mmCIF file of C-alpha atoms in Angstrom:
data_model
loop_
_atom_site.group_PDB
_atom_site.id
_atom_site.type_symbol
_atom_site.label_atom_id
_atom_site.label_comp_id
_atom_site.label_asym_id
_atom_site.label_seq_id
_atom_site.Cartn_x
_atom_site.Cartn_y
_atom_site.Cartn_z
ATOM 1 C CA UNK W 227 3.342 8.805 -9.691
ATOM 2 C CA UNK W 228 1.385 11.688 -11.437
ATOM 3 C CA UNK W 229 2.098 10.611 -14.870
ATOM 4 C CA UNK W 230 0.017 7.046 -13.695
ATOM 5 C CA UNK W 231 -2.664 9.309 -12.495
ATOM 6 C CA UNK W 232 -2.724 10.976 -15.793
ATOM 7 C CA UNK W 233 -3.088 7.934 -17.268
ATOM 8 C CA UNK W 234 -5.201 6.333 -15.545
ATOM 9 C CA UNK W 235 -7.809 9.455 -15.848
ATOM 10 C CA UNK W 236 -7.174 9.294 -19.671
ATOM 11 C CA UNK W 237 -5.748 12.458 -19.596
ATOM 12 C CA UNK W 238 -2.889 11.113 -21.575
ATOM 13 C CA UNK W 239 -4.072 8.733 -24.199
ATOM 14 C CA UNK W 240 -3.164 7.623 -27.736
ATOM 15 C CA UNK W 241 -4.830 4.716 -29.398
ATOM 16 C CA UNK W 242 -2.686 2.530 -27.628
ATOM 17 C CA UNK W 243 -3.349 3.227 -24.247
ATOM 18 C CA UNK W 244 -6.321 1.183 -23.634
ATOM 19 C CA UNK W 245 -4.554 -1.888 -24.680
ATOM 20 C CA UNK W 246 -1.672 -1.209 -22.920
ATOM 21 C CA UNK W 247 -3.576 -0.547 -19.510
ATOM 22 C CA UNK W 248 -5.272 -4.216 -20.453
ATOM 23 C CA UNK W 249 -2.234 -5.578 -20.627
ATOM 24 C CA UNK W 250 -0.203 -3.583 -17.536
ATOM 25 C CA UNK W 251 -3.419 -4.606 -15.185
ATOM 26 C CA UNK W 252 -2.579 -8.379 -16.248
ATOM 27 C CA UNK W 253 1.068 -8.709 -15.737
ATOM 28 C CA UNK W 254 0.298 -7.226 -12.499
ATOM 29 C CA UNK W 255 -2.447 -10.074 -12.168
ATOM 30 C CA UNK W 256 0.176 -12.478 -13.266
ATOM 31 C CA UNK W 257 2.612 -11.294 -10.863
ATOM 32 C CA UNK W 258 1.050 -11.097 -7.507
ATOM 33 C CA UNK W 259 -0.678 -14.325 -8.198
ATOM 34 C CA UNK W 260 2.641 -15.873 -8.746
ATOM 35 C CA UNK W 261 3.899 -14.173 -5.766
ATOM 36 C CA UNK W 262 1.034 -15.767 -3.771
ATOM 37 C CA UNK W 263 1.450 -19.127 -4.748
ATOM 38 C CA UNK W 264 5.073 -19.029 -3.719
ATOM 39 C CA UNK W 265 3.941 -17.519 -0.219
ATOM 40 C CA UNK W 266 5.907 -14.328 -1.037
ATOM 41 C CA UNK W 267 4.328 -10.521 -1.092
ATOM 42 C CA UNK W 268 4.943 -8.191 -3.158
ATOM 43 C CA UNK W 269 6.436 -4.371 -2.528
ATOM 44 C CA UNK W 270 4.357 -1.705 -3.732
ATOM 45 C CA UNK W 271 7.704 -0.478 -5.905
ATOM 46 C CA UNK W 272 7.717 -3.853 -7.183
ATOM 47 C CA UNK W 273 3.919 -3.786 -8.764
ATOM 48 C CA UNK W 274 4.682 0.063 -9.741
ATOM 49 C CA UNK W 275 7.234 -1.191 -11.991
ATOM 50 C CA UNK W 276 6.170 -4.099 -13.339
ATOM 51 C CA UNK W 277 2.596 -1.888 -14.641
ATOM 52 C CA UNK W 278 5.145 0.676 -15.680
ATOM 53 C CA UNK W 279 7.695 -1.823 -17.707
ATOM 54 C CA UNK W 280 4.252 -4.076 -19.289
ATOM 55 C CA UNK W 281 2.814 -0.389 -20.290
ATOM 56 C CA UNK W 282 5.754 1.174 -21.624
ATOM 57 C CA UNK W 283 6.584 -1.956 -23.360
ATOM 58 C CA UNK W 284 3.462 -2.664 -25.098
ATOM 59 C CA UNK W 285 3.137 1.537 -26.147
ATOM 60 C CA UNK W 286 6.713 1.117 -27.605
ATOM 61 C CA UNK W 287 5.236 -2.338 -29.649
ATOM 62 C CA UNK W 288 2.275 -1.029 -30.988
ATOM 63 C CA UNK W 289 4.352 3.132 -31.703
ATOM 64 C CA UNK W 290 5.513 5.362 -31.098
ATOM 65 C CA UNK W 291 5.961 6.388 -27.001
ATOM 66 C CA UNK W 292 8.667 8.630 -27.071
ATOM 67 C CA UNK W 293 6.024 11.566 -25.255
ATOM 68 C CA UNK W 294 5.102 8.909 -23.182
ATOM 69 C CA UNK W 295 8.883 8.258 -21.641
ATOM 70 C CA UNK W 296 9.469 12.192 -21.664
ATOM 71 C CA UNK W 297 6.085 12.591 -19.124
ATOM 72 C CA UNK W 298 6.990 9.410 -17.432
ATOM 73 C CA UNK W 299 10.799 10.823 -16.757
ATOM 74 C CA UNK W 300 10.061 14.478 -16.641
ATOM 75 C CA UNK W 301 8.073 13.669 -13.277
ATOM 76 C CA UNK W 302 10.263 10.831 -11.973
ATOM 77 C CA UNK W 303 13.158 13.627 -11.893
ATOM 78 C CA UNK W 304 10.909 16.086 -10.139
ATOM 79 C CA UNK W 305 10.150 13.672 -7.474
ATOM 80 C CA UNK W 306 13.542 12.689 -7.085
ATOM 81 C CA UNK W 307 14.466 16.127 -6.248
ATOM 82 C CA UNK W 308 11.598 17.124 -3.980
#
């Protein structure tokens, strides 16, 4: 989760990442909306991922993201072994 906090603080940016945030915050819209309007919650895991997926996604449109997916799965292994 520290590479979201990084983001989100701006503290790792390219020119990208402000349209991919705008787009990540409305899939997430999307998706819980959808979720209410079939009477249906959604996990916390669930909305991680689906910001995660619409971000990465839209960095690897618009260029390059390998540092991005390095960061993102650097930390991911730390946490899993923690």
């Amino acid at each position: 989760m520290k590479f979201f906090k990084l983001v989100k603080q701006g503290l790792i940016k390219n020119e990208y990442s402000d349209v991919a945030r705008d787009i990540a915050n409305n899939v997430v819209s999307m998706r819980i909306k959808e979720a209410e309007q079939n009477n249906q919650r959604l996990e916390t895991t669930d909305i991680v991922n689906y910001y995660f997926t619409a971000y990465q996604e839209t960095l690897d449109f618009l260029g390059d993201s390998s540092k991005y997916k390095t960061a993102y799965y650097k930390e991911h292994q730390n946490n899993r072994h923690s």
